[in-house]
JSON list of C-alpha atoms in Angstrom, two decimals:
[
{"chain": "A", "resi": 2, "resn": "UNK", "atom": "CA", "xyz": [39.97, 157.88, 91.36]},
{"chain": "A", "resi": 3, "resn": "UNK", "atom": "CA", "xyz": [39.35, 161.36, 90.72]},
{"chain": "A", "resi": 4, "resn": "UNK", "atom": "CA", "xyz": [42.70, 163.88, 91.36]},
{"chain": "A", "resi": 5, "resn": "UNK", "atom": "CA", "xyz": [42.60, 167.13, 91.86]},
{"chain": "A", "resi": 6, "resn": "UNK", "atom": "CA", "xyz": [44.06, 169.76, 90.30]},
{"chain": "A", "resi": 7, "resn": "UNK", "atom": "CA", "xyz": [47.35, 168.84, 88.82]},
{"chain": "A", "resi": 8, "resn": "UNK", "atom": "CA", "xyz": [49.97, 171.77, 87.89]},
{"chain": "A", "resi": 9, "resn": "UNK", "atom": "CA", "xyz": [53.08, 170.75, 85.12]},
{"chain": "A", "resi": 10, "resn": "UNK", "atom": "CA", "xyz": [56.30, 171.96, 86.11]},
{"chain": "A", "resi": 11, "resn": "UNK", "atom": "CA", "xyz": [58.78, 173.32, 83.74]},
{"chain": "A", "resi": 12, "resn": "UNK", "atom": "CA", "xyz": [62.04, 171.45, 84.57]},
{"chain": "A", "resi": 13, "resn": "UNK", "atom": "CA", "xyz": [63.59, 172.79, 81.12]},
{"chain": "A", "resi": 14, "resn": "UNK", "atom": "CA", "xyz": [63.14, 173.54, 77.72]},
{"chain": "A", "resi": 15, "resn": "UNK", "atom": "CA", "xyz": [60.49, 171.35, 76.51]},
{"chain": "A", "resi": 16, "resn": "UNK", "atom": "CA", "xyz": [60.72, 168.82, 79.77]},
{"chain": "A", "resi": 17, "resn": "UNK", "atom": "CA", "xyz": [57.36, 169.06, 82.39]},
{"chain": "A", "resi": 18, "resn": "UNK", "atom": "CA", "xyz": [56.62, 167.15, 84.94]},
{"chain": "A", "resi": 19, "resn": "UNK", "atom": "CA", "xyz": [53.42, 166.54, 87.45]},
{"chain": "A", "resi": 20, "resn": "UNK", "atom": "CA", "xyz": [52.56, 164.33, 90.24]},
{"chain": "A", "resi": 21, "resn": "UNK", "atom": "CA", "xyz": [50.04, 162.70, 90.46]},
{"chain": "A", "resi": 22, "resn": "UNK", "atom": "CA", "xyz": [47.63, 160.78, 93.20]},
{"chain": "A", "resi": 23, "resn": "UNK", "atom": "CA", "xyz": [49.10, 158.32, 95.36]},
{"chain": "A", "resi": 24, "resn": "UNK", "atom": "CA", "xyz": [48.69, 154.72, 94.09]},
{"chain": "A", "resi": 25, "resn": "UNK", "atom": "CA", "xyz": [48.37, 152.30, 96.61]},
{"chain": "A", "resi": 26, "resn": "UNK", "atom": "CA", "xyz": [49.33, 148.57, 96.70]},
{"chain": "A", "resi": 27, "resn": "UNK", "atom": "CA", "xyz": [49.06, 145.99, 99.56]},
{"chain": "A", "resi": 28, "resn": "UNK", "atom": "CA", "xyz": [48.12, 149.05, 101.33]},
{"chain": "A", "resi": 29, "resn": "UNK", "atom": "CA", "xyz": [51.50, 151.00, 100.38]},
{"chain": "A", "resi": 30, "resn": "UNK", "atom": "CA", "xyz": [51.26, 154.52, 99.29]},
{"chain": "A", "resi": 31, "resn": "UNK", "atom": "CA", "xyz": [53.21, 155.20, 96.58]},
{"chain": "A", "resi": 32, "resn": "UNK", "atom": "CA", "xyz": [53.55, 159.25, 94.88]},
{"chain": "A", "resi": 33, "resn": "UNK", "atom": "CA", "xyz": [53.40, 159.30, 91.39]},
{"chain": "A", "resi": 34, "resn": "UNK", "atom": "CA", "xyz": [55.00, 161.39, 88.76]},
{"chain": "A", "resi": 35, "resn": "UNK", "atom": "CA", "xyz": [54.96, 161.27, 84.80]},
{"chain": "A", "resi": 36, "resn": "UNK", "atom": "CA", "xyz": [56.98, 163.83, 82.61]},
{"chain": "A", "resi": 37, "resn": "UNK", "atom": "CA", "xyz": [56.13, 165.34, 79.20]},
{"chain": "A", "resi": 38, "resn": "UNK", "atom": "CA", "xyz": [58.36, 165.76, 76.26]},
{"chain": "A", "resi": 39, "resn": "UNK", "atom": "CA", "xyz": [58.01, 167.99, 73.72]},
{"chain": "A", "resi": 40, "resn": "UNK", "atom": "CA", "xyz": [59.71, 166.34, 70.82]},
{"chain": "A", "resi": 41, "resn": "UNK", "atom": "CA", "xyz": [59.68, 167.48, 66.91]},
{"chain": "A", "resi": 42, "resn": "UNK", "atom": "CA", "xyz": [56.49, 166.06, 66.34]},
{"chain": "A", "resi": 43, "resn": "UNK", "atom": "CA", "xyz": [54.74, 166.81, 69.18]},
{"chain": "A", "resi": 44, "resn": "UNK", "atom": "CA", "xyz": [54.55, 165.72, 72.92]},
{"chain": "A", "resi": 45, "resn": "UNK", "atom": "CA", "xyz": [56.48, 162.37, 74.14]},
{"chain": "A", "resi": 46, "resn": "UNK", "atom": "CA", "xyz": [54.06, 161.45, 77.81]},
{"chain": "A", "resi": 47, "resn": "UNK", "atom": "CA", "xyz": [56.23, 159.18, 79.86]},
{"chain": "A", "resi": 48, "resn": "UNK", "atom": "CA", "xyz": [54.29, 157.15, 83.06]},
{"chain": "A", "resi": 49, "resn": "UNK", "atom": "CA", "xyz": [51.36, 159.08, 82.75]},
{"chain": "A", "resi": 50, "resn": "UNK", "atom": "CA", "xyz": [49.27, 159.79, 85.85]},
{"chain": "A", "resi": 51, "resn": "UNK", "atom": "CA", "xyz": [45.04, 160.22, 86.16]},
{"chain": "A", "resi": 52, "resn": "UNK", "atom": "CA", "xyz": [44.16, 162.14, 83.81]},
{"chain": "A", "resi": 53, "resn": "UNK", "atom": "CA", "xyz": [41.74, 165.19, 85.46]},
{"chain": "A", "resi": 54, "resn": "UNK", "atom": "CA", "xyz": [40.30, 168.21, 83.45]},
{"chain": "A", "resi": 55, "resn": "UNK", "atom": "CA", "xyz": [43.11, 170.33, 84.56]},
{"chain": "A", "resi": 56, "resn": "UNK", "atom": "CA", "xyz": [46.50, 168.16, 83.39]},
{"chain": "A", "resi": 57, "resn": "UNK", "atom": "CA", "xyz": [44.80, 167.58, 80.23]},
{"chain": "A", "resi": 58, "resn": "UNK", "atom": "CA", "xyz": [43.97, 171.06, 79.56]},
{"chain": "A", "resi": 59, "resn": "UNK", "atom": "CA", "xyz": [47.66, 172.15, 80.55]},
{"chain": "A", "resi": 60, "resn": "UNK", "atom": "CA", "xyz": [48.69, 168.97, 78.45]},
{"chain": "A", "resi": 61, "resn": "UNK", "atom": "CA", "xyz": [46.77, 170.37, 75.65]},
{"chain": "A", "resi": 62, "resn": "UNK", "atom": "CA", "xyz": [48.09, 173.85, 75.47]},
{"chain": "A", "resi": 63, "resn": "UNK", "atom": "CA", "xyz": [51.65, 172.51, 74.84]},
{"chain": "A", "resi": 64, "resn": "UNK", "atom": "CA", "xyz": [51.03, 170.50, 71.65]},
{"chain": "A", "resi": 65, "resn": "UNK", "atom": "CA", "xyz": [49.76, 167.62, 69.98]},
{"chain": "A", "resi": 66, "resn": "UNK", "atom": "CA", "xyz": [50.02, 164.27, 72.45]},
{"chain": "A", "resi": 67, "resn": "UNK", "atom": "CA", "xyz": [52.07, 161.78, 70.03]},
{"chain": "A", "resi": 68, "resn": "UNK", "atom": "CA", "xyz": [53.35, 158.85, 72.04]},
{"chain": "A", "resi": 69, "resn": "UNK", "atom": "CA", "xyz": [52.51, 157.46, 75.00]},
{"chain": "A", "resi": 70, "resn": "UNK", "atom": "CA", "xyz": [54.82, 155.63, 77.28]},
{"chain": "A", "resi": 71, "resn": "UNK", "atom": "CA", "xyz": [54.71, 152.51, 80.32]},
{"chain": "A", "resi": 72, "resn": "UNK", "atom": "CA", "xyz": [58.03, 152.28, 81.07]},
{"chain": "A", "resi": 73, "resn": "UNK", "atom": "CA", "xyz": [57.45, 148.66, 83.51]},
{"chain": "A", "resi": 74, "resn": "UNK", "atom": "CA", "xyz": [54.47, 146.89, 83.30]},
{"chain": "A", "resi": 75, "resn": "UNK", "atom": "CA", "xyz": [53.44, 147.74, 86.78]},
{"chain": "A", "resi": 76, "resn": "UNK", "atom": "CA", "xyz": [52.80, 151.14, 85.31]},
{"chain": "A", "resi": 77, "resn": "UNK", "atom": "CA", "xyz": [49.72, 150.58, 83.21]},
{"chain": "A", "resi": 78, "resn": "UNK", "atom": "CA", "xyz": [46.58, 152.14, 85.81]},
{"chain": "A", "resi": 79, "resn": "UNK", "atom": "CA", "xyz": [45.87, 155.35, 83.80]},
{"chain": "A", "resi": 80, "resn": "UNK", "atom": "CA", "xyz": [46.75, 153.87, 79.82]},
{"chain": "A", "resi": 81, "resn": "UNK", "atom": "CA", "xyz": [43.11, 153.82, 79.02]},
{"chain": "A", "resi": 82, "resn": "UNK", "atom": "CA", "xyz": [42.36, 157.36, 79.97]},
{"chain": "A", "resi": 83, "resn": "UNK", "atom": "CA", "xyz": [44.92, 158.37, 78.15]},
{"chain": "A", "resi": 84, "resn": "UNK", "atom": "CA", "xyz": [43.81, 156.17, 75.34]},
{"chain": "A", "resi": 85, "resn": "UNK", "atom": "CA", "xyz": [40.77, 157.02, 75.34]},
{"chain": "A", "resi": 86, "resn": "UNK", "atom": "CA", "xyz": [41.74, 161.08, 75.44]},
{"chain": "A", "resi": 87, "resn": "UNK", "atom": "CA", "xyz": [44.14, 160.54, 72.68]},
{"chain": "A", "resi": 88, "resn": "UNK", "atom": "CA", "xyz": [43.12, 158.43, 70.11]},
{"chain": "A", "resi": 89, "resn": "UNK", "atom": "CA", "xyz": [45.47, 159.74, 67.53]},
{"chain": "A", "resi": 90, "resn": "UNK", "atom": "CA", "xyz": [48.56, 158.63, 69.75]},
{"chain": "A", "resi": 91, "resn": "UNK", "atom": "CA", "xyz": [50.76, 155.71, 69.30]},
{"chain": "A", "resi": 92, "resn": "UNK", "atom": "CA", "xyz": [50.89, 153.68, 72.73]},
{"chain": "A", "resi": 93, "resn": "UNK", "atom": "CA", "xyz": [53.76, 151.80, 73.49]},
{"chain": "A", "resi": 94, "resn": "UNK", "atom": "CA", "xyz": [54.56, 148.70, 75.27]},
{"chain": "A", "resi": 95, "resn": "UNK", "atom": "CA", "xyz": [57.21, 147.33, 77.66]},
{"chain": "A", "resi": 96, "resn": "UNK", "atom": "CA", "xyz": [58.46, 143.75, 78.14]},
{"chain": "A", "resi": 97, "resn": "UNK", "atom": "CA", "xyz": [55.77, 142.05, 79.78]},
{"chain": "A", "resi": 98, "resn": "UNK", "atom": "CA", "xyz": [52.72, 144.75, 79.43]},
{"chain": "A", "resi": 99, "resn": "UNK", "atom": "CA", "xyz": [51.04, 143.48, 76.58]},
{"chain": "A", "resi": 100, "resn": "UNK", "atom": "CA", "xyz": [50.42, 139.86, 78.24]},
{"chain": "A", "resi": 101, "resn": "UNK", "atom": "CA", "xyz": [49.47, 142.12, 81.70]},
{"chain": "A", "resi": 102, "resn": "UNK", "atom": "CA", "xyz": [47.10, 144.32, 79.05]},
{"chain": "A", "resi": 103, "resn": "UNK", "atom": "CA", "xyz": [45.33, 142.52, 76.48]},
{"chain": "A", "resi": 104, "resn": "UNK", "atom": "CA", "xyz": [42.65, 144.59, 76.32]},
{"chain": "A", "resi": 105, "resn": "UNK", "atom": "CA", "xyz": [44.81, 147.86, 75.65]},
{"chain": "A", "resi": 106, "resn": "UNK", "atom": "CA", "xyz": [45.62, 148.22, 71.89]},
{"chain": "A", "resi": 107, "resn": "UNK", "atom": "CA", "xyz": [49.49, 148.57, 71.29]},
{"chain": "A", "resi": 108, "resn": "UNK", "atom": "CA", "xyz": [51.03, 150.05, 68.55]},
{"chain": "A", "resi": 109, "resn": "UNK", "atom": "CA", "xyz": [54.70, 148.98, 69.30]},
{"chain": "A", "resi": 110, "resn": "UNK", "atom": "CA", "xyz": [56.88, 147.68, 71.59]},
{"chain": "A", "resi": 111, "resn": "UNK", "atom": "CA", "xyz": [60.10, 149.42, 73.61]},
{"chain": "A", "resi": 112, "resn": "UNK", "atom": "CA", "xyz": [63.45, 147.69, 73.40]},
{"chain": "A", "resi": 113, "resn": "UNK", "atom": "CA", "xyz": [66.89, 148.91, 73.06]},
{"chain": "A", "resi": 114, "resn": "UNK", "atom": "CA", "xyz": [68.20, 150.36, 70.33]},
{"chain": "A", "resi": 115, "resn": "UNK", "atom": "CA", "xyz": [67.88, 153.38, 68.05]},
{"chain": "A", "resi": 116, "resn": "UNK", "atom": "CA", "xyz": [64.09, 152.82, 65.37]},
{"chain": "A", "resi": 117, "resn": "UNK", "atom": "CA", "xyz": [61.83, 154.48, 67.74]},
{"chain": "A", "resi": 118, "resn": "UNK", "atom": "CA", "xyz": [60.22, 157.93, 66.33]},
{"chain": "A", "resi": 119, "resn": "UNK", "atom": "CA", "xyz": [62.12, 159.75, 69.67]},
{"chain": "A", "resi": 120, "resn": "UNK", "atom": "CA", "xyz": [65.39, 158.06, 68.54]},
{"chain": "A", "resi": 121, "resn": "UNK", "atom": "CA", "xyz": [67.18, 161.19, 67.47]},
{"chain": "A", "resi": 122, "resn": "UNK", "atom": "CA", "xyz": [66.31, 162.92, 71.02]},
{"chain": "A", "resi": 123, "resn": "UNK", "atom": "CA", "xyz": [65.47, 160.42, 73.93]},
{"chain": "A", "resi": 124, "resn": "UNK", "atom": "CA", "xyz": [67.63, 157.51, 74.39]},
{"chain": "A", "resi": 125, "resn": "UNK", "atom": "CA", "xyz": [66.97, 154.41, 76.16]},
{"chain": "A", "resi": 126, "resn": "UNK", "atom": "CA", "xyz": [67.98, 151.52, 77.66]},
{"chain": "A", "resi": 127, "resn": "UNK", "atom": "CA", "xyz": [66.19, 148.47, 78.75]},
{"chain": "A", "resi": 128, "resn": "UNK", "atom": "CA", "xyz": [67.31, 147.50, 82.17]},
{"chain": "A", "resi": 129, "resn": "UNK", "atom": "CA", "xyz": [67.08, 143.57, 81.96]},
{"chain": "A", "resi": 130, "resn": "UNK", "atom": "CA", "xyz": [67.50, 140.72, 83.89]},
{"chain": "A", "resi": 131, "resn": "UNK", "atom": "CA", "xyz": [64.89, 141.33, 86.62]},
{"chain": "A", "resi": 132, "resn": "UNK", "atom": "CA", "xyz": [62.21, 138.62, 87.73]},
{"chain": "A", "resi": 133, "resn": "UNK", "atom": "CA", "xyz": [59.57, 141.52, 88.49]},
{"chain": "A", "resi": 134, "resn": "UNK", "atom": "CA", "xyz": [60.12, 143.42, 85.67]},
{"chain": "A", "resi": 135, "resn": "UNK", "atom": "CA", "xyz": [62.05, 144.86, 82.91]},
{"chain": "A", "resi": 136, "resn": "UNK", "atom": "CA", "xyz": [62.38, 148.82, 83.53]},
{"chain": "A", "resi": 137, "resn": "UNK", "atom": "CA", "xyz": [62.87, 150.86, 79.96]},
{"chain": "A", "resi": 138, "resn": "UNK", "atom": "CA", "xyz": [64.88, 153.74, 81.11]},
{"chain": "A", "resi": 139, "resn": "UNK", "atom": "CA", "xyz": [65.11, 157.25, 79.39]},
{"chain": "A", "resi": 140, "resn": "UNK", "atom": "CA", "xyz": [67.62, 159.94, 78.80]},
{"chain": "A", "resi": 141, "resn": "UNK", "atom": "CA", "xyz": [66.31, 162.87, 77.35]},
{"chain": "A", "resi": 142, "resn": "UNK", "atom": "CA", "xyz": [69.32, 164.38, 75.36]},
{"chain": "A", "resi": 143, "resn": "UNK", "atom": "CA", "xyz": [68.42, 168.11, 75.06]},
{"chain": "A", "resi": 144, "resn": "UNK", "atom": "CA", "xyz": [67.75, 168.59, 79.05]},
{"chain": "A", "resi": 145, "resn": "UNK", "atom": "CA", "xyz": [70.11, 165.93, 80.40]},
{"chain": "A", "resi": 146, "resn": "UNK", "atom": "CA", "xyz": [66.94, 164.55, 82.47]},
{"chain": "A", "resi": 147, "resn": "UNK", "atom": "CA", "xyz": [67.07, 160.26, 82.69]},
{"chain": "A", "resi": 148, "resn": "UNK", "atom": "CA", "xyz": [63.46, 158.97, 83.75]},
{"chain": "A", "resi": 149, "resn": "UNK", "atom": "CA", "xyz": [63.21, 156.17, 86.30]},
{"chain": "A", "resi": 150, "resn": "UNK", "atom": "CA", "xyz": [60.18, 154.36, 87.21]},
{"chain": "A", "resi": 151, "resn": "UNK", "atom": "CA", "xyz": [60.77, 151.50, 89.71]},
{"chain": "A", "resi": 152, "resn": "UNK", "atom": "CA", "xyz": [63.98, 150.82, 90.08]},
{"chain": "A", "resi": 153, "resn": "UNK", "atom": "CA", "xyz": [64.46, 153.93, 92.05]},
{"chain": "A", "resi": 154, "resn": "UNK", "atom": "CA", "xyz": [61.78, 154.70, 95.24]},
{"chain": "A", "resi": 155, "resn": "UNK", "atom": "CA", "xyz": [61.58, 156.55, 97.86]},
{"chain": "A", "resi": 156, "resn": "UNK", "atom": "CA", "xyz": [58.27, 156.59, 99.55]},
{"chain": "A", "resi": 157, "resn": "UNK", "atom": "CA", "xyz": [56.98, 159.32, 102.86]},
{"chain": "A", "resi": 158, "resn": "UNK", "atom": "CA", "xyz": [57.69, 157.38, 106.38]},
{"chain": "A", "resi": 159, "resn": "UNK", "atom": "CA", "xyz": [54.49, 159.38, 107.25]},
{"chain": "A", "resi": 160, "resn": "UNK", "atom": "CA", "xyz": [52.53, 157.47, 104.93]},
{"chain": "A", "resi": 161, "resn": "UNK", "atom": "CA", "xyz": [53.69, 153.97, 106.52]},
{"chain": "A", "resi": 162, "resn": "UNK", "atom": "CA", "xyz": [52.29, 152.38, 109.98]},
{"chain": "A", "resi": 163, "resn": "UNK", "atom": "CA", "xyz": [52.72, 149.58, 111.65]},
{"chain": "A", "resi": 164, "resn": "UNK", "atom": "CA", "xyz": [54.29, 146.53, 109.79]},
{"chain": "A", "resi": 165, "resn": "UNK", "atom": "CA", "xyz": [54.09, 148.25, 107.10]},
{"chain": "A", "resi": 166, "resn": "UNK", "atom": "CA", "xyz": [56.73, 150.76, 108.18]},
{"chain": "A", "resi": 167, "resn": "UNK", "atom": "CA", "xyz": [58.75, 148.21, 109.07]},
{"chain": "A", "resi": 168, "resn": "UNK", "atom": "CA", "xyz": [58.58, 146.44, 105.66]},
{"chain": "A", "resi": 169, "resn": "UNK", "atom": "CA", "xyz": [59.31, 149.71, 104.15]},
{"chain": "A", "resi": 170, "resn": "UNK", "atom": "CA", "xyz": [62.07, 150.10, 106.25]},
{"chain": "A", "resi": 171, "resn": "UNK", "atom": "CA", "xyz": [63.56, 146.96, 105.41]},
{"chain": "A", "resi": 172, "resn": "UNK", "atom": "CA", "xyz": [62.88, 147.16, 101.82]},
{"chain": "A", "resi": 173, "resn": "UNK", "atom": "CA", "xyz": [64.85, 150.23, 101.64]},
{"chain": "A", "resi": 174, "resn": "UNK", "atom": "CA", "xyz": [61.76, 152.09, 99.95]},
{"chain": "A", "resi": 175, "resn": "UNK", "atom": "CA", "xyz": [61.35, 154.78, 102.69]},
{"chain": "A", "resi": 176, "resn": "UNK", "atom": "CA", "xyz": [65.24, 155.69, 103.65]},
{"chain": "A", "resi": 177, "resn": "UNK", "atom": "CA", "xyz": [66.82, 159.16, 103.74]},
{"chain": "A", "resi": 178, "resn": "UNK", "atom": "CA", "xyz": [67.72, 159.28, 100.11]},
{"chain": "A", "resi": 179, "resn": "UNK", "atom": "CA", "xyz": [65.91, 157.01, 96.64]},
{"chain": "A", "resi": 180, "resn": "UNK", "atom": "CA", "xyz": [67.36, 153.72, 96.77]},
{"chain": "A", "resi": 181, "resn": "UNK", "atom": "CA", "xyz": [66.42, 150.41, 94.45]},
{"chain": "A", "resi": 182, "resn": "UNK", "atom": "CA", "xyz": [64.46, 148.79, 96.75]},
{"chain": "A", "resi": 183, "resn": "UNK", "atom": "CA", "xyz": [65.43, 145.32, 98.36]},
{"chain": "A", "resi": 184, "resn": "UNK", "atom": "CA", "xyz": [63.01, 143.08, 95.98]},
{"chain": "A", "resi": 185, "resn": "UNK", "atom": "CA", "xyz": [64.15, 144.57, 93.03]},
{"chain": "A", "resi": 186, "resn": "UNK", "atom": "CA", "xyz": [67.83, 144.04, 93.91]},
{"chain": "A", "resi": 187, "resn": "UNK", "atom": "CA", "xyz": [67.30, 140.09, 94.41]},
{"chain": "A", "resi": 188, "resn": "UNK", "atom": "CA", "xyz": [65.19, 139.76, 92.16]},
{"chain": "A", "resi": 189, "resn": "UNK", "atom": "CA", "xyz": [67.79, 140.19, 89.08]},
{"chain": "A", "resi": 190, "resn": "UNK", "atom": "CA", "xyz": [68.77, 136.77, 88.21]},
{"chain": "A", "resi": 191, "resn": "UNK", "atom": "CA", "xyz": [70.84, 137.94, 84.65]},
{"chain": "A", "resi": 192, "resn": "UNK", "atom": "CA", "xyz": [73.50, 140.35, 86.62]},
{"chain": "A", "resi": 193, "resn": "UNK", "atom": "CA", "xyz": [75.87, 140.82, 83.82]},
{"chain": "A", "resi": 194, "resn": "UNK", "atom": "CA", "xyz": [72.91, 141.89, 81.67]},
{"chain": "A", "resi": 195, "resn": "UNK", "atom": "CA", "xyz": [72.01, 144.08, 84.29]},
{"chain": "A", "resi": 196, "resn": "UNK", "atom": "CA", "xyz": [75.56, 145.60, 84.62]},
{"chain": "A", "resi": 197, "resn": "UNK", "atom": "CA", "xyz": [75.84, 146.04, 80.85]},
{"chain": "A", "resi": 198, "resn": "UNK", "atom": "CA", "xyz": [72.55, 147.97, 81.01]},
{"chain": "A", "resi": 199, "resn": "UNK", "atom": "CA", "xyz": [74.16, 150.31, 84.10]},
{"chain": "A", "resi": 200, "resn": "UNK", "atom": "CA", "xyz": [77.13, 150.96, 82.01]},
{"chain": "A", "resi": 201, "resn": "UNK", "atom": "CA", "xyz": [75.38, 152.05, 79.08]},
{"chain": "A", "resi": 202, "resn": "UNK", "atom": "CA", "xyz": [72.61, 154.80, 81.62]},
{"chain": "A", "resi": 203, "resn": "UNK", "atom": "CA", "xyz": [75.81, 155.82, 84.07]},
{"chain": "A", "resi": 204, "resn": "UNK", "atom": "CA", "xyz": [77.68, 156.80, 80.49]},
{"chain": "A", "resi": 205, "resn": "UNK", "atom": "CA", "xyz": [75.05, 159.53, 80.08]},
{"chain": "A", "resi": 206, "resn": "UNK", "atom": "CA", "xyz": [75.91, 162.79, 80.85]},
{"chain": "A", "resi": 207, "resn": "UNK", "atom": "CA", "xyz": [72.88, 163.15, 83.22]},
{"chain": "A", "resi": 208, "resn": "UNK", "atom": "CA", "xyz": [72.30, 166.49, 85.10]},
{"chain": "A", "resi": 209, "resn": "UNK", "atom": "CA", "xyz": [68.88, 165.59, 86.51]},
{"chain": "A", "resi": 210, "resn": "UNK", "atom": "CA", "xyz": [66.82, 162.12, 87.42]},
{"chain": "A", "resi": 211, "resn": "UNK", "atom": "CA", "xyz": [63.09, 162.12, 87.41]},
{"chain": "A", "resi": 212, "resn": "UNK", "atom": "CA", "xyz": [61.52, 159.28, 89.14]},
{"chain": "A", "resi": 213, "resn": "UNK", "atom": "CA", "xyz": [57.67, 158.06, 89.42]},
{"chain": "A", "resi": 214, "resn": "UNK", "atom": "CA", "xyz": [57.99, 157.25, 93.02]},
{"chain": "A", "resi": 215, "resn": "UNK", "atom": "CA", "xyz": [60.71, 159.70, 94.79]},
{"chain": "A", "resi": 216, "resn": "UNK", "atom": "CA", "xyz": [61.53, 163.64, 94.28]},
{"chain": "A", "resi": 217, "resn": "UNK", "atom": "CA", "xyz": [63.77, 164.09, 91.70]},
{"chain": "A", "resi": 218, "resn": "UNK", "atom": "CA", "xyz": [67.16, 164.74, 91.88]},
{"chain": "A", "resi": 219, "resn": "UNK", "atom": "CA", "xyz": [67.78, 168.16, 89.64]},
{"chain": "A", "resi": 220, "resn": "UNK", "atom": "CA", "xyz": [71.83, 167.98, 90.05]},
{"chain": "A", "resi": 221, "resn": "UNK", "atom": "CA", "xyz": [74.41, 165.79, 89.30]},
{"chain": "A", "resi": 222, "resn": "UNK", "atom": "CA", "xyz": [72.33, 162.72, 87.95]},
{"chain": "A", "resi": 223, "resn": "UNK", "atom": "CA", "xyz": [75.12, 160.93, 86.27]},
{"chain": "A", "resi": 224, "resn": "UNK", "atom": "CA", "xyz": [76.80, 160.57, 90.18]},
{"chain": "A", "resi": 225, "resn": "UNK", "atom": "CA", "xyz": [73.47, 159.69, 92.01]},
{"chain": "A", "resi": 226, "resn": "UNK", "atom": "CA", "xyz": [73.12, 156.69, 89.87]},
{"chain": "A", "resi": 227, "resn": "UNK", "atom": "CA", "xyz": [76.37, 155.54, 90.11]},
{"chain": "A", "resi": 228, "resn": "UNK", "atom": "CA", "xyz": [75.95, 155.83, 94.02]},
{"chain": "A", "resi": 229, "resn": "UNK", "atom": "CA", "xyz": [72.33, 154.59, 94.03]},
{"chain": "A", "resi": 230, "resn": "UNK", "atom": "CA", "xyz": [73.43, 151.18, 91.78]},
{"chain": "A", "resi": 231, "resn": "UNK", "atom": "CA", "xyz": [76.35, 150.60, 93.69]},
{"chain": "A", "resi": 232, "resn": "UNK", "atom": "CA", "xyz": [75.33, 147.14, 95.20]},
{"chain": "A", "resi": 233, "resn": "UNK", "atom": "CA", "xyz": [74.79, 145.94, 91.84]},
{"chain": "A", "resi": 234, "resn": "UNK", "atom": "CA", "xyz": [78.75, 146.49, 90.68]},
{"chain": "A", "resi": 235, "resn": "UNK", "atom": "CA", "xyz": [79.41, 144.93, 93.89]}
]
């Protein structure tokens, strides 16, 4: 897969953000998006997307590329490139990746809980309890941004036909607004681990919520995810 030319997007002070190619699954096209962090020691990549000529040459100019983060372990496609591109950087592992991955080369695993080298500027929270998979999400302190991966979709009704629209549809992937799709909402069988991960992300003062498959939302975060998880307080 070879994208073309990929633009970051300032969303604040040392916060980017690009999309990338569509990714498709079971014939499903899903957008993707990644965000870069500048952090003390250099730049925090979260979901990365293909990497092309141009994002790594816009990468490049903004600093030294220091960690790099799979926040499910759906979200591994474009690890080696960025591997490969960035040898000096520590790559990091959710629940479930390394058993998915065992050809990548790890250097650490994400959990909850302050020790990470981003601790004093990115929070996070590991959203547990869920069959598919265990989502890490972020809150970037300084910009007020959270970062969602798949627990929060929203994919273009003009990509879908046939029964596939109609899956969509039902799965609540391709409604008016992002939703958590329907698999992902039966598919947590630990709902008071679940709830005590919610009440730790809707406690952040979020202003914005950037997502790998839906636009994000660049007011009032902390509200849209206290709408968008309602069904699991329910």
């Amino acid at each position: 897969m070879h994208p073309g030319p990929v633009m970051l997007q300032l969303l604040d002070k040392d916060i980017w953000t690009a999309a990338g190619p569509q990714v498709r699954v079971l014939g499903f096209a899903y957008p993707t998006r990644m965000a870069v962090i500048r952090l003390k020691d250099g730049l925090f990549i979260w979901s990365p997307t293909a990497l092309g000529p141009e994002l790594k040459a816009a990468v490049d100019a903004l600093g030294p590329v220091r960690h790099l983060v799979s926040p499910t372990a759906m979200h591994h496609l474009f690890l080696a490139q960025w591997q490969a591109a960035y040898p000096e950087a520590r790559l990091y592992a959710p629940p479930g990746l390394r058993q998915r991955r065992p050809d990548l080369a790890f250097d650490g695993d994400l959990n909850d809980g302050p020790g990470h080298p981003w601790s004093d500027e990115i929070d996070q929270v590991c959203f547990a309890g869920n069959r598919i998979a265990v989502e890490v999400v972020f809150f970037h302190r300084a910009s007020r941004t959270v970062l969602f991966a798949d627990l929060i979709q929203q994919l273009d009704p003009a990509s879908l036909t046939g029964w596939r629209a109609l899956i969509a549809q039902l799965d609540l992937m391709s409604g008016p607004t992002p939703q958590t799709p329907r698999k992902f909402r039966l598919a947590f069988t630990d709902r008071k681990a679940a709830r005590t991960a919610l009440a730790r992300i809707t406690a952040w003062p979020a202003r914005r919520v950037l997502m790998a498959h839906a636009p994000p939302v660049l007011e009032d975060g902390q509200a849209f995810i206290t709408r968008t998880f309602a069904w699991l307080r329910g």
